Coordinates of C-alpha atoms and ligand atoms in Angstrom, one line a residue:
X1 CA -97.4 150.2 61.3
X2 CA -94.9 151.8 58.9
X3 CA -92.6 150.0 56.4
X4 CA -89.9 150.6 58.4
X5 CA -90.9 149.7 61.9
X6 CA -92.0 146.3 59.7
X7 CA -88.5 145.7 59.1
X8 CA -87.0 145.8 62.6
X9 CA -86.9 142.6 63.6
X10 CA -86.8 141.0 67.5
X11 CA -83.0 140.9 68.0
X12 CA -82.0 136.6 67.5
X13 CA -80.8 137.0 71.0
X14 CA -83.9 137.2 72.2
X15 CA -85.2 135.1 69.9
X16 CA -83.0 132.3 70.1
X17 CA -82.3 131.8 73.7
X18 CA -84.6 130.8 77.0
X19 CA -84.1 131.7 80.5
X20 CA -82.1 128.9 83.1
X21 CA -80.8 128.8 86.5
X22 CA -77.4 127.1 87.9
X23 CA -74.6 127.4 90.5
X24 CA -71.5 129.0 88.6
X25 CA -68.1 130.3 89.8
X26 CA -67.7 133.9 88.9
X27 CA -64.0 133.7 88.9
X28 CA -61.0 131.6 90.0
X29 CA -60.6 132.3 93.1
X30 CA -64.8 132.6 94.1
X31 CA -66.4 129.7 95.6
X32 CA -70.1 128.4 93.5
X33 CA -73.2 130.4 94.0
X34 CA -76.7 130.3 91.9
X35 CA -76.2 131.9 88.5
X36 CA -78.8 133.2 86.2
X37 CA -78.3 132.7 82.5
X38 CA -79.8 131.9 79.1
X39 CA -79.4 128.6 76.7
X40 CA -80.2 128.5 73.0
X41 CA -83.8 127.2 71.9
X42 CA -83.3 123.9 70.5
X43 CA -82.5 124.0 67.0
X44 CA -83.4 121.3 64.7
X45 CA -80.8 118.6 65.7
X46 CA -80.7 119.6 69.4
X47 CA -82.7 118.1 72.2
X48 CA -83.5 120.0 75.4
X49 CA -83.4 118.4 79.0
X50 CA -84.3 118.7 82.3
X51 CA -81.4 117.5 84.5
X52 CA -82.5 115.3 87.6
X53 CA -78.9 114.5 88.6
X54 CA -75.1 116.0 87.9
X55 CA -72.0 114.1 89.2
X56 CA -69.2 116.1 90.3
X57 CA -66.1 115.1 88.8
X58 CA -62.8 116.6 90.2
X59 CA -62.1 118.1 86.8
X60 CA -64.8 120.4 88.0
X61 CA -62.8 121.3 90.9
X62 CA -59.6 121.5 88.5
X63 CA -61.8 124.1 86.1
X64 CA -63.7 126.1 88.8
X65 CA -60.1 126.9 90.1
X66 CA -58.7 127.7 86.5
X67 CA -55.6 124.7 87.5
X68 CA -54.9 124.0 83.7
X69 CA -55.3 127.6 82.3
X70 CA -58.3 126.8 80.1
X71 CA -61.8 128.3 82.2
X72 CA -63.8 130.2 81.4
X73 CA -66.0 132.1 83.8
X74 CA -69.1 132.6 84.7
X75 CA -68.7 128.6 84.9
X76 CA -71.1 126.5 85.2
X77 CA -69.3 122.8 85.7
X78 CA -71.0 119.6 85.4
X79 CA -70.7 116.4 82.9
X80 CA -72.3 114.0 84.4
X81 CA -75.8 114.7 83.5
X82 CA -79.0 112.7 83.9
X83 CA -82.3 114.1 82.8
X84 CA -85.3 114.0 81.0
X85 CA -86.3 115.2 77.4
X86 CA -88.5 117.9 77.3
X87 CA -88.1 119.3 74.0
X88 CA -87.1 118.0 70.7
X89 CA -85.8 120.2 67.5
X90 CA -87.7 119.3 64.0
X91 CA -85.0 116.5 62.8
X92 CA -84.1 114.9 66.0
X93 CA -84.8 110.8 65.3
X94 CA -83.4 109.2 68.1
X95 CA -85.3 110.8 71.2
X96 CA -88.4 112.1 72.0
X97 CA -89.8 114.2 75.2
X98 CA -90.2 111.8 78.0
X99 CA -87.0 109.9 77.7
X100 CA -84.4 109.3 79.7
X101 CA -81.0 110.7 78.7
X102 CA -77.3 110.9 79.7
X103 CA -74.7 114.0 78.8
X104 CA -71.0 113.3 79.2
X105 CA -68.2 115.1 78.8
X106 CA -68.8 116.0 74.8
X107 CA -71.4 118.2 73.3
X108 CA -70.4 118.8 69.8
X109 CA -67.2 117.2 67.8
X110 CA -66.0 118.1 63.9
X111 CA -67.7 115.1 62.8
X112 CA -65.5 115.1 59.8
X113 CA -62.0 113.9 61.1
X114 CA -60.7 110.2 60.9
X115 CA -61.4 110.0 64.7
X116 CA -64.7 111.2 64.2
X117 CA -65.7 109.1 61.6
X118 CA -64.2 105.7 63.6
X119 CA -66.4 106.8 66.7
X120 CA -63.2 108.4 68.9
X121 CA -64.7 111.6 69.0
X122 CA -62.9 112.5 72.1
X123 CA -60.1 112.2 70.1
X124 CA -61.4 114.6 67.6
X125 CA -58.7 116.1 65.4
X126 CA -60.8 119.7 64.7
X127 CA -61.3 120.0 68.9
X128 CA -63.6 118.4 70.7
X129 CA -66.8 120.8 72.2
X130 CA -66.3 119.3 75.9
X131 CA -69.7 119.8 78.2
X132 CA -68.3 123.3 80.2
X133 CA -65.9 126.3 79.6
X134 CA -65.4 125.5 75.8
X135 CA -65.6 127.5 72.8
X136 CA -69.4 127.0 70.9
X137 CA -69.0 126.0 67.8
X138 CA -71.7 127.2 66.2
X139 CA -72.3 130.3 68.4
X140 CA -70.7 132.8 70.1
X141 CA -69.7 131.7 73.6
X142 CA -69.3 129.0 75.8
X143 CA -70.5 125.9 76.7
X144 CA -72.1 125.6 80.4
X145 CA -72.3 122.2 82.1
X146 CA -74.5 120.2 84.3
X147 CA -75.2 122.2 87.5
X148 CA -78.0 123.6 86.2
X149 CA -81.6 122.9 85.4
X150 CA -81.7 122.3 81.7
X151 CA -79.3 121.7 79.1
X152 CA -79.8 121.3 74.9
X153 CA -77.5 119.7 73.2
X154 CA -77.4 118.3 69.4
X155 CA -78.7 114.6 69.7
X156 CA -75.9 112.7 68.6
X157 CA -73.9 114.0 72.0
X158 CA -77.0 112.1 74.1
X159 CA -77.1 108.5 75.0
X160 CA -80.0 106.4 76.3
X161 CA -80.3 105.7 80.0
X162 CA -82.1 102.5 81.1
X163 CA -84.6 103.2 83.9
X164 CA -83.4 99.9 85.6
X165 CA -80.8 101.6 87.7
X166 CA -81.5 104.6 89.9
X167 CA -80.6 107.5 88.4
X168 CA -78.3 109.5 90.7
X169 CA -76.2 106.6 90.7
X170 CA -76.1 106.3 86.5
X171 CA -74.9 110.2 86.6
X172 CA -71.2 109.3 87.5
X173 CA -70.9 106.8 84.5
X174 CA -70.7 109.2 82.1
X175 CA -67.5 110.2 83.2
X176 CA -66.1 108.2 85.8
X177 CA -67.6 105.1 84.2
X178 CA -66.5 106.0 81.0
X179 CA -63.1 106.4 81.5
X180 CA -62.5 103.4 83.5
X181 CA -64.7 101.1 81.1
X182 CA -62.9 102.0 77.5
X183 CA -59.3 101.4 78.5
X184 CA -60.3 98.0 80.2
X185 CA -61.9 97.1 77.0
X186 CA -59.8 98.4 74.9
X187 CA -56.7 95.7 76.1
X188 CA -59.4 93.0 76.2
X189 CA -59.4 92.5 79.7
X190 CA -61.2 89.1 80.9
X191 CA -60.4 85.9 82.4
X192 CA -56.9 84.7 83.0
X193 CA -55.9 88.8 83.4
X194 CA -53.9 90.0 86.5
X195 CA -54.9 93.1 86.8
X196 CA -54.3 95.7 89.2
X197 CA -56.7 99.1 90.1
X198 CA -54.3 102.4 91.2
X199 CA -56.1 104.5 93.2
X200 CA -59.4 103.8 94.7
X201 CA -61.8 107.2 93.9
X202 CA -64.5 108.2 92.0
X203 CA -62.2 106.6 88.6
X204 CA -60.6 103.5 90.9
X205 CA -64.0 102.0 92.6
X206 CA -65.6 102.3 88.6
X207 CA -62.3 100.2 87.4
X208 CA -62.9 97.6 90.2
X209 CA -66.4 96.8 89.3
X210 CA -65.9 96.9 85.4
X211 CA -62.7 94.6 85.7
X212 CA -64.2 92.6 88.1
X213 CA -66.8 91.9 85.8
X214 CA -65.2 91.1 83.2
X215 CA -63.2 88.2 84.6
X216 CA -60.2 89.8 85.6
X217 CA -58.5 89.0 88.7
X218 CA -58.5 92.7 90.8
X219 CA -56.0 93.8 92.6
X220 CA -56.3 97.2 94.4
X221 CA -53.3 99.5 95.0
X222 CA -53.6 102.2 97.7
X223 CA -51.7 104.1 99.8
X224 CA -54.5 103.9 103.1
X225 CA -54.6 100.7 104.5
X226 CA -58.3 101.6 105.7
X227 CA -59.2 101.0 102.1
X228 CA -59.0 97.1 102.0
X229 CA -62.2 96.2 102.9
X230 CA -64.3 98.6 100.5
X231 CA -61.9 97.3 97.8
X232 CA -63.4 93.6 98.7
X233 CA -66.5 94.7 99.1
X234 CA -66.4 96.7 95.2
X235 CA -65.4 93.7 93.7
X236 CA -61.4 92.9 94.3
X237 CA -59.7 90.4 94.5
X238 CA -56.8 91.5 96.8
X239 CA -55.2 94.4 98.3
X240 CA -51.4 96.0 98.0
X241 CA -50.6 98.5 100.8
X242 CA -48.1 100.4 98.5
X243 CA -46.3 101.6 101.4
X244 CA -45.7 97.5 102.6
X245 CA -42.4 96.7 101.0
X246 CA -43.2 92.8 101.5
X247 CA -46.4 93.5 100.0
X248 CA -45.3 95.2 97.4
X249 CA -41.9 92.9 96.3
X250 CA -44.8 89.9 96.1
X251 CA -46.7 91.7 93.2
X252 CA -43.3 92.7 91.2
X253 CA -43.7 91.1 87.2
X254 CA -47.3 90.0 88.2
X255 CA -50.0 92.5 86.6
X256 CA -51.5 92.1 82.9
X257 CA -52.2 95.1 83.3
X258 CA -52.6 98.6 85.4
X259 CA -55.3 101.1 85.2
X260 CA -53.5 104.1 86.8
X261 CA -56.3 106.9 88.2
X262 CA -54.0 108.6 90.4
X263 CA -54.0 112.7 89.2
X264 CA -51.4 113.6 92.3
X265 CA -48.0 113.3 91.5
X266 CA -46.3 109.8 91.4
X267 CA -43.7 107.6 91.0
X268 CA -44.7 105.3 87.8
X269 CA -41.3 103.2 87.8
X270 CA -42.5 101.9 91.0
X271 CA -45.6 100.8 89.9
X272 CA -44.6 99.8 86.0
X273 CA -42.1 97.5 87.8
X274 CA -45.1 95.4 88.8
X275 CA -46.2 94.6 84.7
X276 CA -45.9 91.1 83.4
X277 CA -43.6 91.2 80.4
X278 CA -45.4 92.9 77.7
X279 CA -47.5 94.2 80.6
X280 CA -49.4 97.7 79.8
X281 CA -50.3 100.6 82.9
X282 CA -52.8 103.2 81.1
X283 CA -53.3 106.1 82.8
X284 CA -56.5 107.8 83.2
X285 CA -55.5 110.7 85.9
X286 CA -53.4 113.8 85.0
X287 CA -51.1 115.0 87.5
X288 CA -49.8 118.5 86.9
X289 CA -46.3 117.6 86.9
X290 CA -44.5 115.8 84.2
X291 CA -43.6 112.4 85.8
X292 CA -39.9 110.5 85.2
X293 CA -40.1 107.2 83.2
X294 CA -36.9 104.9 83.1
X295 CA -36.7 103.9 79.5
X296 CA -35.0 100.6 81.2
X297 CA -38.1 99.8 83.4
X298 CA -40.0 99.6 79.4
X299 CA -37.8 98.6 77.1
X300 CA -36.2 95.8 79.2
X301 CA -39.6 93.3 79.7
X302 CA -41.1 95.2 76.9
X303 CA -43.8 97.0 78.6
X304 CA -46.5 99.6 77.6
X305 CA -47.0 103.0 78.8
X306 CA -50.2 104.4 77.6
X307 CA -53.2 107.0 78.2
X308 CA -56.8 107.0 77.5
X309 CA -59.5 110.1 77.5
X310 CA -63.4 109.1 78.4
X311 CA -64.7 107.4 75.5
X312 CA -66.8 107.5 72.4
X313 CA -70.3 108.0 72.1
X314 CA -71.1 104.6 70.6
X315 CA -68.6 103.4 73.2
X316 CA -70.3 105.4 76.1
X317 CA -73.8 104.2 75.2
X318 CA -72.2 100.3 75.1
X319 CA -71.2 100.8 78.5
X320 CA -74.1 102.4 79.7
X321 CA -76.0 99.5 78.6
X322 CA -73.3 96.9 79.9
X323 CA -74.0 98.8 83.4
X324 CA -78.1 98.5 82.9
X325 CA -77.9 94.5 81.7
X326 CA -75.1 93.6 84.5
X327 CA -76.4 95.7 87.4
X328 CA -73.7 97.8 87.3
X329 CA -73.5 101.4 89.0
X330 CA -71.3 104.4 90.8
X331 CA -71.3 104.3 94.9
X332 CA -72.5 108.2 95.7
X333 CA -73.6 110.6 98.3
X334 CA -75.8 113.0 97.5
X335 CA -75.8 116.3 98.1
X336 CA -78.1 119.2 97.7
X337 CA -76.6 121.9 95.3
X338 CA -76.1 124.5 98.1
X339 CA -73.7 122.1 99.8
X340 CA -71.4 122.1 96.5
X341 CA -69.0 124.0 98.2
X342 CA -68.5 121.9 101.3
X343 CA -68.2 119.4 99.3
X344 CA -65.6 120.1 97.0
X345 CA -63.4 120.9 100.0
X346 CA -64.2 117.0 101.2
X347 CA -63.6 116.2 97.6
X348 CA -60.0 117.1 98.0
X349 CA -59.7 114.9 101.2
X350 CA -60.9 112.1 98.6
X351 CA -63.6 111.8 102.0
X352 CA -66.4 110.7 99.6
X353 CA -67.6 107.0 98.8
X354 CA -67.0 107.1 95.9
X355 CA -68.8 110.2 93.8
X356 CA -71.1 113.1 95.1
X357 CA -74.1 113.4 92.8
X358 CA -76.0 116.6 93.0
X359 CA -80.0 116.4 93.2
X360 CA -81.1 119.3 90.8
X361 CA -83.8 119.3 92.2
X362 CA -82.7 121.6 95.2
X363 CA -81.6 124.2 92.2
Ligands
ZN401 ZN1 -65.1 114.0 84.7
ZN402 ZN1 -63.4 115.3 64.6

């Protein structure tokens, strides 16, 4: 071998990266079909896993169809991963091959910022690394989600899952749990709270069982009648038929507080006029259209209008091990990945109870 053939090294492409398989959307408009691709080789703070479950989220939906502007394609979506560790890098502490993991809906954060550093790292102030269609930051390229057989991520994006609970029913907390779980505990729901569930999805049935557990009185608010006994049988307490006026002029002033999951356009004067005084509605969904809020309907009984994004990792682990000690998981179909089209068209009907789950193992 000469000197100089010595010195031409494998390219790091082909170094650094590994074969995997998923179902991606080429392009807006394109329905999901299997996708080859490659992931990096874990490096020394990543772990590599083999996903067992994905939940489908409708921000999926919202990103495979580029709604908010922001995909990037081929995309793979998916951030509701269950899996198994298969590979560790050199430095990794907190896992080992064989365990049980969860991925949410953050890979990678500045780890620098104030949020950062006070474990709000979906709040982070350098931009957040979310699970699909974002910008690497250590690499060139993209991130691709959970619809696929394996994933690496840096170990301090990856919680513990309990094997207590079944797995394809953990998948949805990541998200959905998440994001119902941190608002309820940030306000310090419990006992003695009125507190009232908008929207009865994937995000609504998750705040039912949380504020149920906690103490709270639950009251669900929905627009289909038909959805009165699932509420019950998730965990409320009782039922408003928004379109009842009756029913609805006995719950004005009444509600501690409102969890708002509703992502299609709605009137929040109607529902704000149902907050106690110093009453607060968070919302969790995001509508497309900017929404009309009567500074009277706040100001006057001194209420709070407020949002919340997923949570933090500390945050996400607490809840996951809230669910695994109080028995607590998503209600889900499952569905092979070759349905994933069919069933993003139910998705839009909301005609699932409450969360399809994707077995990877049909991949
Ligand atoms: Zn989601
Ligand atoms: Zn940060």
């Amino acid at each position: 071998m000469s000197h100089t053939e010595e010195l031409v090294a494998e390219p790091l492409a082909t170094q650094s990266k590994q074969p995997a398989r998923s179902y991606a959307a080429k392009e807006a408009s394109g329905a999901l079909g299997p996708w080859n691709f490659e992931r990096r080789i874990p490096g020394p703070h990543d772990v590599q896993v083999d996903i067992l479950f994905c939940g489908v989220c409708h921000t999926d939906l919202h990103f495979v169809r580029n709604d908010w502007g922001m995909s990037m394609y081929p995309l793979v979506p998916g951030h509701e991963i269950v899996g198994r560790v298969t590979a560790i890098g050199d430095h990794v502490t907190k896992f080992k091959e064989g365990d049980l993991v969860g991925i949410g809906c953050l890979v990678d954060t500045c780890r620098e910022c104030d949020n950062c550093k006070q474990d709000l790292e979906q709040y982070c102030m350098g931009g957040a690394t979310y699970t699909y269609s974002a910008p690497e930051k250590k690499e060139i390229g993209f991130t691709y989600g959970g619809y696929s057989n394996k994933i690496v991520c840096d170990e301090n994006f990856i919680l513990n899952v309990s094997d207590k609970l079944p797995l394809e029913k953990v998948a949805p907390l990541l998200c959905a749990g998440i994001t119902t779980y941190s608002p309820l505990k940030n306000w310090k729901i419990g006992a003695g709270h009125k507190v009232a569930i908008l929207g009865l999805g994937g995000l609504g049935h998750m705040g039912v069982k949380f504020a149920a557990a906690f103490g709270a009185e639950v009251t669900v608010l929905s627009t289909t009648a038909s959805k009165e006994a699932d509420a019950k049988r998730l965990g409320a307490h009782k039922f408003v038929l928004t379109s009842n006026e009756e029913q609805v002029k006995a719950v004005q002033n009444s509600f501690d507080f409102i969890l708002d999951t509703v992502s299609a356009e709605h009137d929040y004067n109607f529902y704000l006029s149902m907050l106690k005084t110093k009453g607060a509605m968070v919302c969790v969904g995001l509508p497309n259209q900017p929404a009309v809020v009567p500074a009277f309907t706040l100001v006057f009984q001194g209420r709070n209008l407020a949002g919340s994004l997923i949570g933090g990792i500390a945050e996400t682990q607490e809840m996951l091990d809230y669910c695994a000690a109080n028995n607590i998981t998503s209600d889900v179909e499952v569905i092979d990945i070759k349905d994933i089209n069919k069933a993003y068209v139910r998705m839009e009907k909301s005609d699932v109870k409450y969360r399809f789950v994707i077995d990877m193992a049909t991949l």
